[in-house]
Coordinates of C-alpha atoms and ligand atoms in Angstrom, one line a residue:
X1 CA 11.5 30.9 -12.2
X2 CA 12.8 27.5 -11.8
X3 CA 10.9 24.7 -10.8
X4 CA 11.6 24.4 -6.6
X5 CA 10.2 28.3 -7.6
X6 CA 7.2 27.6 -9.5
X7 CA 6.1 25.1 -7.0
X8 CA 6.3 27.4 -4.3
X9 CA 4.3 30.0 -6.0
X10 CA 1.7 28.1 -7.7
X11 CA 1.6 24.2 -6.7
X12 CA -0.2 23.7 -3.9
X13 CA 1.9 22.0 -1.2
X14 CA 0.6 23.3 1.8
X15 CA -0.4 20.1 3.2
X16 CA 2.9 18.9 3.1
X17 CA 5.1 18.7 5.8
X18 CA 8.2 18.9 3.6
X19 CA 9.2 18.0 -0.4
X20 CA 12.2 16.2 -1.0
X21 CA 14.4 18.9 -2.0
X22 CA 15.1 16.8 -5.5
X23 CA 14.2 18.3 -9.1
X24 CA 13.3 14.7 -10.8
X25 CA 14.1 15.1 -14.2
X26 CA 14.2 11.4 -15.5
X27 CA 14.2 7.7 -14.0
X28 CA 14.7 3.9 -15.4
X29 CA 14.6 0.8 -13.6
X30 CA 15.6 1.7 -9.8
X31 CA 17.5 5.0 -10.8
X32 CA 16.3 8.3 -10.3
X33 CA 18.1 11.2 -12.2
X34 CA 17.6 14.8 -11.0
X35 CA 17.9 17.9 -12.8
X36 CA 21.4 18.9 -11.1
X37 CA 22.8 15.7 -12.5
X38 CA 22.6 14.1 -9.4
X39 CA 21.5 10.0 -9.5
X40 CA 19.5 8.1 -7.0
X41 CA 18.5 5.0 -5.8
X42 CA 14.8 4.5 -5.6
X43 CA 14.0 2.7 -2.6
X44 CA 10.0 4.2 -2.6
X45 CA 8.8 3.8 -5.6
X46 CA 6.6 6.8 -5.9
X47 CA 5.2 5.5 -2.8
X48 CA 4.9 1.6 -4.1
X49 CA 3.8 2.1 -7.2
X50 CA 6.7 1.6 -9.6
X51 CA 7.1 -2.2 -9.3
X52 CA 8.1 -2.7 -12.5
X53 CA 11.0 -0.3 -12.6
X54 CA 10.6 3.5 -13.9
X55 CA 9.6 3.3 -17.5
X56 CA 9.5 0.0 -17.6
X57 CA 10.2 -1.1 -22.1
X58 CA 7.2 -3.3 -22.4
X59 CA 4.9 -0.8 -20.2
X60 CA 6.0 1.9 -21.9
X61 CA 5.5 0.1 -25.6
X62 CA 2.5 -0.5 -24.9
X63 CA 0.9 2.4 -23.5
X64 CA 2.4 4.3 -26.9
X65 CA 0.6 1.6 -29.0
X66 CA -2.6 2.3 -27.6
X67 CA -1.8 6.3 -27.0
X68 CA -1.3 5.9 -31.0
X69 CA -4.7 4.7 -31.1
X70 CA -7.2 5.8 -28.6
X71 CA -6.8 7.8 -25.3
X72 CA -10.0 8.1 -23.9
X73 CA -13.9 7.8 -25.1
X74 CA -15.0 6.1 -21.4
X75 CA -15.3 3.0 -20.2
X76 CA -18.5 3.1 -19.1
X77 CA -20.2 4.3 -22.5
X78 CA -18.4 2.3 -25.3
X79 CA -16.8 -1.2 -24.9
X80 CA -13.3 -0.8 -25.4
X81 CA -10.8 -3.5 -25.9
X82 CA -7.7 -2.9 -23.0
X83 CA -10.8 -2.6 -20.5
X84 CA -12.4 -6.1 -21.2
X85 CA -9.1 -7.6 -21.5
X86 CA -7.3 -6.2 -17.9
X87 CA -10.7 -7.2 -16.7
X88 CA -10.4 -10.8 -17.4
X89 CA -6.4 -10.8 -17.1
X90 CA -7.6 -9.7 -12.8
X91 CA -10.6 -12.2 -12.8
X92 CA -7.4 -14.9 -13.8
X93 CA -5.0 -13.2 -11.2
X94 CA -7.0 -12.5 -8.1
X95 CA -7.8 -15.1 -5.4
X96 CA -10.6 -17.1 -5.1
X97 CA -14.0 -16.2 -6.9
X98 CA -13.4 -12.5 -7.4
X99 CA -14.6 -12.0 -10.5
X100 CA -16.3 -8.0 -11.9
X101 CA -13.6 -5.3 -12.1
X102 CA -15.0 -1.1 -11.8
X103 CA -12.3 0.6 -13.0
X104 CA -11.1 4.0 -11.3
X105 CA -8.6 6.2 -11.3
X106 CA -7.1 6.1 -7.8
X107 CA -7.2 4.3 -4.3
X108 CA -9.4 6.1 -2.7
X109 CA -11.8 6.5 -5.6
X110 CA -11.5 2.5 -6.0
X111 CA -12.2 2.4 -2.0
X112 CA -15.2 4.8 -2.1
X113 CA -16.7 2.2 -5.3
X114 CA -16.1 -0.4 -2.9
X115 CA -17.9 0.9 0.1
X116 CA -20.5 1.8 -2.3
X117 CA -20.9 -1.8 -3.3
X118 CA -20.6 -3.5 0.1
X119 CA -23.8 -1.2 1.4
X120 CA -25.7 -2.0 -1.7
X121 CA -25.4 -5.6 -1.8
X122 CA -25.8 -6.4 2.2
X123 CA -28.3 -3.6 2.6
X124 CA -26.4 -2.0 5.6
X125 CA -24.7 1.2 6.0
X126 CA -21.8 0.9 8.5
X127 CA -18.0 -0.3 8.4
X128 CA -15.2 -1.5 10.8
X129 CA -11.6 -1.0 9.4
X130 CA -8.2 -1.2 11.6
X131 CA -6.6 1.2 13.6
X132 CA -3.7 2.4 12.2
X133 CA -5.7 2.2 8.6
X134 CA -5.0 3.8 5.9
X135 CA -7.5 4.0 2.6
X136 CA -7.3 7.2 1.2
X137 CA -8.1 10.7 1.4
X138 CA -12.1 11.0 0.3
X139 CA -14.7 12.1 3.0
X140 CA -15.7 7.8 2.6
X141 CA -12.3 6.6 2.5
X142 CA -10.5 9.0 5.3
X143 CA -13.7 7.9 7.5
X144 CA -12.7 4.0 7.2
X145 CA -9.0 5.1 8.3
X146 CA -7.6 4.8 11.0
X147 CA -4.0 6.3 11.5
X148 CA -5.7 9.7 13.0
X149 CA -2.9 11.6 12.0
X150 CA -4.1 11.7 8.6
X151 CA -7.6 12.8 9.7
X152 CA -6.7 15.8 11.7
X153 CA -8.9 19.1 10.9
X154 CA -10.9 16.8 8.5
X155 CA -13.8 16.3 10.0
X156 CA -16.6 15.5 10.4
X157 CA -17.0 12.2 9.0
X158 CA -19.3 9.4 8.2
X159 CA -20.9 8.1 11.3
X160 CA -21.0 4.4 11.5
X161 CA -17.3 3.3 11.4
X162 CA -15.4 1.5 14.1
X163 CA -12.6 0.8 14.5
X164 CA -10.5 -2.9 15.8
X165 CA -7.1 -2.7 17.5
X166 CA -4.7 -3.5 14.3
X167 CA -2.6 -6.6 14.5
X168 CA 0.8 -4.3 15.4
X169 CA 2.2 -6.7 17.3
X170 CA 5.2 -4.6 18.4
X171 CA 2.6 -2.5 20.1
X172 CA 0.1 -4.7 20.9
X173 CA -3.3 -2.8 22.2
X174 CA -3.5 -5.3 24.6
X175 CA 0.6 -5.4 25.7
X176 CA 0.8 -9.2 24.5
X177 CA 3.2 -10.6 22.4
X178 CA 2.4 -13.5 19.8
X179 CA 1.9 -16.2 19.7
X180 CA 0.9 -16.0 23.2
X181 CA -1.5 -13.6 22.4
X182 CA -3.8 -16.1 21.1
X183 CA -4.5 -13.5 18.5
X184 CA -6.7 -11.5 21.0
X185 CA -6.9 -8.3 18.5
X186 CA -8.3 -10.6 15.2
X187 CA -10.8 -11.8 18.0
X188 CA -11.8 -8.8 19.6
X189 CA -13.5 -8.0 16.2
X190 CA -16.3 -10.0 17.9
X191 CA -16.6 -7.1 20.7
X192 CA -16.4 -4.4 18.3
X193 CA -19.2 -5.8 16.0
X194 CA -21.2 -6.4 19.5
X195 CA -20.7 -3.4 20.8
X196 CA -19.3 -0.4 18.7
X197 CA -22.2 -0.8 15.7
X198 CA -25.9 -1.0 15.6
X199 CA -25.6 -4.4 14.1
X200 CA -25.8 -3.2 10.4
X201 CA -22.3 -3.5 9.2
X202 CA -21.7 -4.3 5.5
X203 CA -18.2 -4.3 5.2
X204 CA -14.7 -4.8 6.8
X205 CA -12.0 -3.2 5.3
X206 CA -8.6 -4.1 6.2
X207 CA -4.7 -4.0 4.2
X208 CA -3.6 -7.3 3.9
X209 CA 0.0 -5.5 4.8
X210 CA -0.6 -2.3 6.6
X211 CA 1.7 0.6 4.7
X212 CA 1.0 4.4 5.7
X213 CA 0.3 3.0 9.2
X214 CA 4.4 1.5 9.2
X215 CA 4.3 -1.9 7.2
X216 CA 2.0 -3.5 9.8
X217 CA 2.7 -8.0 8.9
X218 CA -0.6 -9.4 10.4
X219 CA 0.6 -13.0 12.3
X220 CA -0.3 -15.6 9.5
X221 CA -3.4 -16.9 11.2
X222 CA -5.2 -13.3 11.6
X223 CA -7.5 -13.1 8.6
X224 CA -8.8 -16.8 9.4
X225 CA -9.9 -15.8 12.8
X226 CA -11.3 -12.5 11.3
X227 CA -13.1 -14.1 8.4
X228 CA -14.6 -16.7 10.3
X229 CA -16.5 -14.0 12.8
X230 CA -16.9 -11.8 9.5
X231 CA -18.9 -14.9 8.0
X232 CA -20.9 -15.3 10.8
X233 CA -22.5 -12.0 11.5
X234 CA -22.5 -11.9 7.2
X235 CA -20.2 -9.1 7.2
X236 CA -17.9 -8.7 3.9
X237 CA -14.8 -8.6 3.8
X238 CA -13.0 -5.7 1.5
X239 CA -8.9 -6.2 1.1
X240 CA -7.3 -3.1 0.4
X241 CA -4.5 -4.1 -1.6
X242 CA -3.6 -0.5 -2.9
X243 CA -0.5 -0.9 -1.6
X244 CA 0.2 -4.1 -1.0
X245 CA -0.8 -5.7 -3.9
X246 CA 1.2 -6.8 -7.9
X247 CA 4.0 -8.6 -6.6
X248 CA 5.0 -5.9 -3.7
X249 CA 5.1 -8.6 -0.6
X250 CA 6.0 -11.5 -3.2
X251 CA 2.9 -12.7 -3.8
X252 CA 0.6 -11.0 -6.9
X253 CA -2.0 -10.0 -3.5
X254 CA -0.7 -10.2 -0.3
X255 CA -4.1 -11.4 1.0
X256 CA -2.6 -15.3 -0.6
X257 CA -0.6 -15.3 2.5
X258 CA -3.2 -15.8 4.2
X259 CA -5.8 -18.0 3.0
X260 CA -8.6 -16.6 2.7
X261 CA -10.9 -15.3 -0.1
X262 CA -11.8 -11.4 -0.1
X263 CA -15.2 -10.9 -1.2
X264 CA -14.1 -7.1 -2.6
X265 CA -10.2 -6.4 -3.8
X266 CA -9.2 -3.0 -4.1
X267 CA -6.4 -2.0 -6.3
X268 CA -4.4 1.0 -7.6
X269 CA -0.6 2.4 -7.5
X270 CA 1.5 -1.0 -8.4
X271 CA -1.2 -1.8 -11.1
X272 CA -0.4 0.1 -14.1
X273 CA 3.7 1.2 -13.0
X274 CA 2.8 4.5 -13.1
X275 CA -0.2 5.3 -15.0
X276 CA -3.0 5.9 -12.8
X277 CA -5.7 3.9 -12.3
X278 CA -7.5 2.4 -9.5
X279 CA -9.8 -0.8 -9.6
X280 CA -12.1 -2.6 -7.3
X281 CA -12.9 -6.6 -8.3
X282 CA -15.6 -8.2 -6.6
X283 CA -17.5 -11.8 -6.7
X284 CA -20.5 -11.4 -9.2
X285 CA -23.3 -11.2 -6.9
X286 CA -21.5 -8.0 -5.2
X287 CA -20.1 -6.4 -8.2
X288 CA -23.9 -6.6 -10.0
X289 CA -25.4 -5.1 -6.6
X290 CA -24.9 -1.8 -8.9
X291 CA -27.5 -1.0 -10.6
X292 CA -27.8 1.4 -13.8
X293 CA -27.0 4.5 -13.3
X294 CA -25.9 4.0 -9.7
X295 CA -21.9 4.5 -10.4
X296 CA -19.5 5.8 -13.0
X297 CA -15.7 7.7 -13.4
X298 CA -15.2 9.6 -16.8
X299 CA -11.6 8.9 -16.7
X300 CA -11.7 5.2 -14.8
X301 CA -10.5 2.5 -16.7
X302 CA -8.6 4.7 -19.2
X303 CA -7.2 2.7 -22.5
X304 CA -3.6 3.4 -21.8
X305 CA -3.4 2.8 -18.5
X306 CA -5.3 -0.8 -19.0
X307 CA -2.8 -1.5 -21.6
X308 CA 0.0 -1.0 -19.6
X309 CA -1.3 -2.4 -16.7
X310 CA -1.7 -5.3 -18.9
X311 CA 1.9 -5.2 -19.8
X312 CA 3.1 -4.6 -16.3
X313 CA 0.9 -7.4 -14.8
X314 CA 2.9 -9.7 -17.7
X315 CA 5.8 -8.3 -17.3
X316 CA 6.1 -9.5 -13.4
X317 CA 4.6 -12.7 -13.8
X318 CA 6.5 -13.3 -17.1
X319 CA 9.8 -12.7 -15.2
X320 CA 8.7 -14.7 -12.1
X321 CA 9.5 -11.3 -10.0
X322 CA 7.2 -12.6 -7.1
X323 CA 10.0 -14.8 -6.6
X324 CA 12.6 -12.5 -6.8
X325 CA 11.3 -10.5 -4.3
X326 CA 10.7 -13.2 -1.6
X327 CA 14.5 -14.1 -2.0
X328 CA 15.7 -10.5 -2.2
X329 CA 13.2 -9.2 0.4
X330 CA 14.4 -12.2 2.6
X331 CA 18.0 -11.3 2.5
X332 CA 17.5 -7.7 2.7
X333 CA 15.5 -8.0 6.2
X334 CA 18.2 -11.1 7.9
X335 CA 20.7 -7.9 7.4
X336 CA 18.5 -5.8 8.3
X337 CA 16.7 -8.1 11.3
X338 CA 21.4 -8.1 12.2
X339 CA 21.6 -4.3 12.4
X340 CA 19.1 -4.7 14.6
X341 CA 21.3 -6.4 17.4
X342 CA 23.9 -3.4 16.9
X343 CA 22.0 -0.6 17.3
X344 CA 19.3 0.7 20.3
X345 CA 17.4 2.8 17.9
X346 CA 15.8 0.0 15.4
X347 CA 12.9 -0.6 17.5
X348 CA 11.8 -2.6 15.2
X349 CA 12.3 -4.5 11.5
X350 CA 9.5 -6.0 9.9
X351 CA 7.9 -6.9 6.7
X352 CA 7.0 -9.1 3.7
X353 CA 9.4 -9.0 0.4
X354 CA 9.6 -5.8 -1.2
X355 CA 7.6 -3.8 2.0
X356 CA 9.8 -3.5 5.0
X357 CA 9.9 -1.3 7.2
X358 CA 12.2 0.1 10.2
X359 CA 10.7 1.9 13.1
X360 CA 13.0 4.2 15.2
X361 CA 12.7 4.4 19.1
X362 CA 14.4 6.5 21.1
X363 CA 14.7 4.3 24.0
X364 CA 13.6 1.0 25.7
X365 CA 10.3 2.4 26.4
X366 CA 9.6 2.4 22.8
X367 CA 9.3 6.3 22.5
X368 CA 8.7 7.0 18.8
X369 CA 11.9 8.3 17.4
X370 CA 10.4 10.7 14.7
X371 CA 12.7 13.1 14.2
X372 CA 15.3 10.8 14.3
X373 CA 14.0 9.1 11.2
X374 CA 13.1 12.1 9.4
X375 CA 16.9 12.6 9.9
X376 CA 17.8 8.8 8.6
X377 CA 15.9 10.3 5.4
X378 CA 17.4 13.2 4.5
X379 CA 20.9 11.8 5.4
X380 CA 20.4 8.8 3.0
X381 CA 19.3 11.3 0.1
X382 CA 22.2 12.9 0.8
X383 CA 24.4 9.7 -0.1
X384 CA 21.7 8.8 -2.8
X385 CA 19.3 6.6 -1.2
X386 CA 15.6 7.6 -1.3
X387 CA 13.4 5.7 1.7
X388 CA 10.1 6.5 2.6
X389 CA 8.8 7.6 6.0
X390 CA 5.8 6.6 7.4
X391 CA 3.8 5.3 10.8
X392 CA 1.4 5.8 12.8
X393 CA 3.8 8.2 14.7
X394 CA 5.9 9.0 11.9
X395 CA 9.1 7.1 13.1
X396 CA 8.8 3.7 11.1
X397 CA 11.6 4.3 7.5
X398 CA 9.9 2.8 4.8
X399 CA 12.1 0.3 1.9
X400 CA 9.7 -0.4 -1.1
X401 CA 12.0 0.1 -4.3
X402 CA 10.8 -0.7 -7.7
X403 CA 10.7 -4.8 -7.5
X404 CA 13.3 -5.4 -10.1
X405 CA 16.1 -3.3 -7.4
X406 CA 19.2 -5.4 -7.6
X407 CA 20.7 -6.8 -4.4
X408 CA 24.1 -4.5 -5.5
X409 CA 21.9 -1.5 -5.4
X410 CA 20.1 -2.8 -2.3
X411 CA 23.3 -3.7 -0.8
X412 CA 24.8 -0.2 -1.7
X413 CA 21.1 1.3 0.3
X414 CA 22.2 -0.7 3.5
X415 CA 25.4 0.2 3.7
X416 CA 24.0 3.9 3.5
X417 CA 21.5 2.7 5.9
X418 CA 23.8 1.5 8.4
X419 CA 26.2 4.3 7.9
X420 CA 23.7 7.0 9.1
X421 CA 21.6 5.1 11.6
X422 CA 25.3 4.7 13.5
X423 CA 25.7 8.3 13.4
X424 CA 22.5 9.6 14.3
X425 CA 23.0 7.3 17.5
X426 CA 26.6 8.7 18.0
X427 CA 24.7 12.3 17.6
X428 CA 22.3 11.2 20.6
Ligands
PMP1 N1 -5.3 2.4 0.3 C1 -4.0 2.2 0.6 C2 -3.7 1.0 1.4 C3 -3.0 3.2 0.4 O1 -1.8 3.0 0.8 C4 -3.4 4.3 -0.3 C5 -2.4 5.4 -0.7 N2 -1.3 5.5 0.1 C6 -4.7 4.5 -0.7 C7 -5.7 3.5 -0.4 C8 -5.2 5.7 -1.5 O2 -4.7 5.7 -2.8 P1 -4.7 7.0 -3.7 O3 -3.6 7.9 -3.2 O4 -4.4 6.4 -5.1 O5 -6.1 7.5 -3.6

């Protein structure tokens, strides 16, 4: 049996809609090389989490260093040396007072530790997250999300979550447009703590920049007005930087856009470029509302994937990539933001450096234009390009390519871009 083979009889993809029919055999830097020889430009990252480049030299040299001399013995029973010193390294790199790192394996897990964290150190039990949410696929996590799609036949979960309308301005719960809007979706956080809870809410989770919901840009003032009604009713505030976060929107966190200091940052995929782990750094006071033996991951914090989230962390500040990817993120969306003008079906082009996304519509209306992406997708594999797909109603193309993608290579993804998107409007 070859591999498509094996998959099909023993891996279980049945929650898939459909696998990119690509055999991966290798990658470097932006290039993906499959089994039939065929090569690829990465422009997804293994769903943002390559921001380094595939195999990155220094991450890879120094995950073998520490492979050479431990793999694993826990985090949680001895001290070990890569955990204390990626726990300082994101105590030096994340915003304001954020201080105690747990280590996890994944998003979700991180999320979940988070949660966990929020109820024990406010003493209440309920959440409000953003529709159109996404913070991982747990019973906790799934029940804080809220881009339903991913929660069909799931239930039921947690009681006490709500939900606030997401800052999506392009579909504005409320049918305003900013800055008009006076930012009437941060505010109406004041209604939904009023009157969607019981008053005992710990925590509010929120992505900085939405991604499984269709790279969702908040208007630069909407985590002042939410933080300010957050601080008032003593609510914490959780920033799910999963996905957002190590450089991806050309900042380290995306949350720096904004101003404001998260009381809990959550952290996996871009951290380690490729080795798993997950993380969730909190001001002291809230990281020591654990208490012993309220929390622990056998494989969390894992020696070789601190040290080579240590060397990928140096790695992109070293080579100042957060700049890079403001000045090739900004160039890639004015062409992008120009392709706009020529053709009916972009809806939509938004984003922040190295997290854009393009949602399809089918008409003036707006109508989601999902199979029509689906179809931008496997017509840029075709010609090489790997995107991402994503939204809320699966019609938004995702572009986050390992952050060290060179403007030829991104330049070569447009053209293939533009290419396709002017014949699947021919087609229609
Ligand atoms: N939070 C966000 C913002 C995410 O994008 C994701 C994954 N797409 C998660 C949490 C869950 O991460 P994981 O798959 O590592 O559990």
């Amino acid at each position: 049996m070859n591999t498509v083979e094996k998959y099909k009889e023993y891996v279980n993809t049945s929650m898939v809609k459909a696998i990119e029919p690509v055999v991966i055999e290798r990658a470097k830097g932006a290039i993906i090389y499959s089994e039939d020889g065929k090569e690829y430009i990465d422009c997804f990252s293994g769903i943002s989490v390559v921001n380094a480049g595939h195999c990155n030299e220094e991450v890879l040299k120094a995950a073998k260093e520490q492979m050479e001399k431990l793999v694993h013995a826990c985090t949680y029973v001895y001290y070990i040396k890569p955990v204390a010193d990626l726990a300082e390294k994101l105590a030096q790199i994340t915003p304001g007072r954020l201080k105690k790192t747990f280590f996890a394996n994944s998003g979700a897990e991180a999320n979940e530790a988070a949660m966990r964290a929020a109820k024990q150190f406010t003493g209440r039990y309920e959440f409000i997250a953003l529709q159109c949410s996404f913070h991982g696929r747990s019973v906790g996590t799934l029940s804080i999300t809220g881009n339903m799609a991913r929660k069909k036949g799931g239930g039921p979960y947690l009681s006490g979550t709500a939900f606030s309308p997401a800052p999506y301005c392009y579909r504005c719960s409320f049918g305003l447009s900013y800055p008009n809007c006076e930012l009437r979706c941060a505010k109406f956080l004041e209604d939904i703590i009023r009157f969607h809870t019981s008053g005992n809410v710990a925590a509010f989770f929120a992505e900085p920049v939405m991604g499984e919901g269709g790279i969702i840009v908040p208007p630069p003032e909407y985590f002042k007005v939410v933080k300010e009604i957050l601080d008032r009713y003593g609510i914490l505030f959780v920033a799910d930087e999963v996905q957002s976060g190590f450089g991806r929107t050309g900042k380290l966190f995306a949350i720096e856009y904004y101003d404001v200091e998260p009381d809990e940052l959550t952290m996996a995929k871009g951290i380690a470029d490729g080795f798993p782990l997950g993380a969730f750094i909190a001001r002291e006071e809230v990281a020591n509302s654990f208490k012993p033996g309220d929390h622990l991951s056998t494989f969390g914090g894992n020696p070789v994937s601190c040290a080579a989230a240590i060397a990928n962390i140096d790695f992109i500040i070293k080579n100042d990539i957060c700049f890079q990817v403001v000045e090739k993120g900004k160039w890639f969306m004015e062409k992008l933001i120009e392709l706009k003008q020529e053709f009916k079906i972009i809806g939509d082009v938004r984003g922040k450096g190295l997290m854009i996304g393009l949602e399809l519509v089918k008409d003036d209306k707006k109508t989601p234009a999902a199979e029509e992406a689906d179809m931008l997708r496997n017509l840029c594999r075709e010609k090489g390009i790997l995107v991402g797909l994503g939204g809320v109603n699966g019609n938004v193309i995702r572009i986050q390519p390992p952050l060290i993608i060179s403007k030829d290579q991104l330049d070569y993804a447009f053209n293939v871009i533009k290419e396709n998107i002017s014949k699947i409007e021919k087609a229609n």
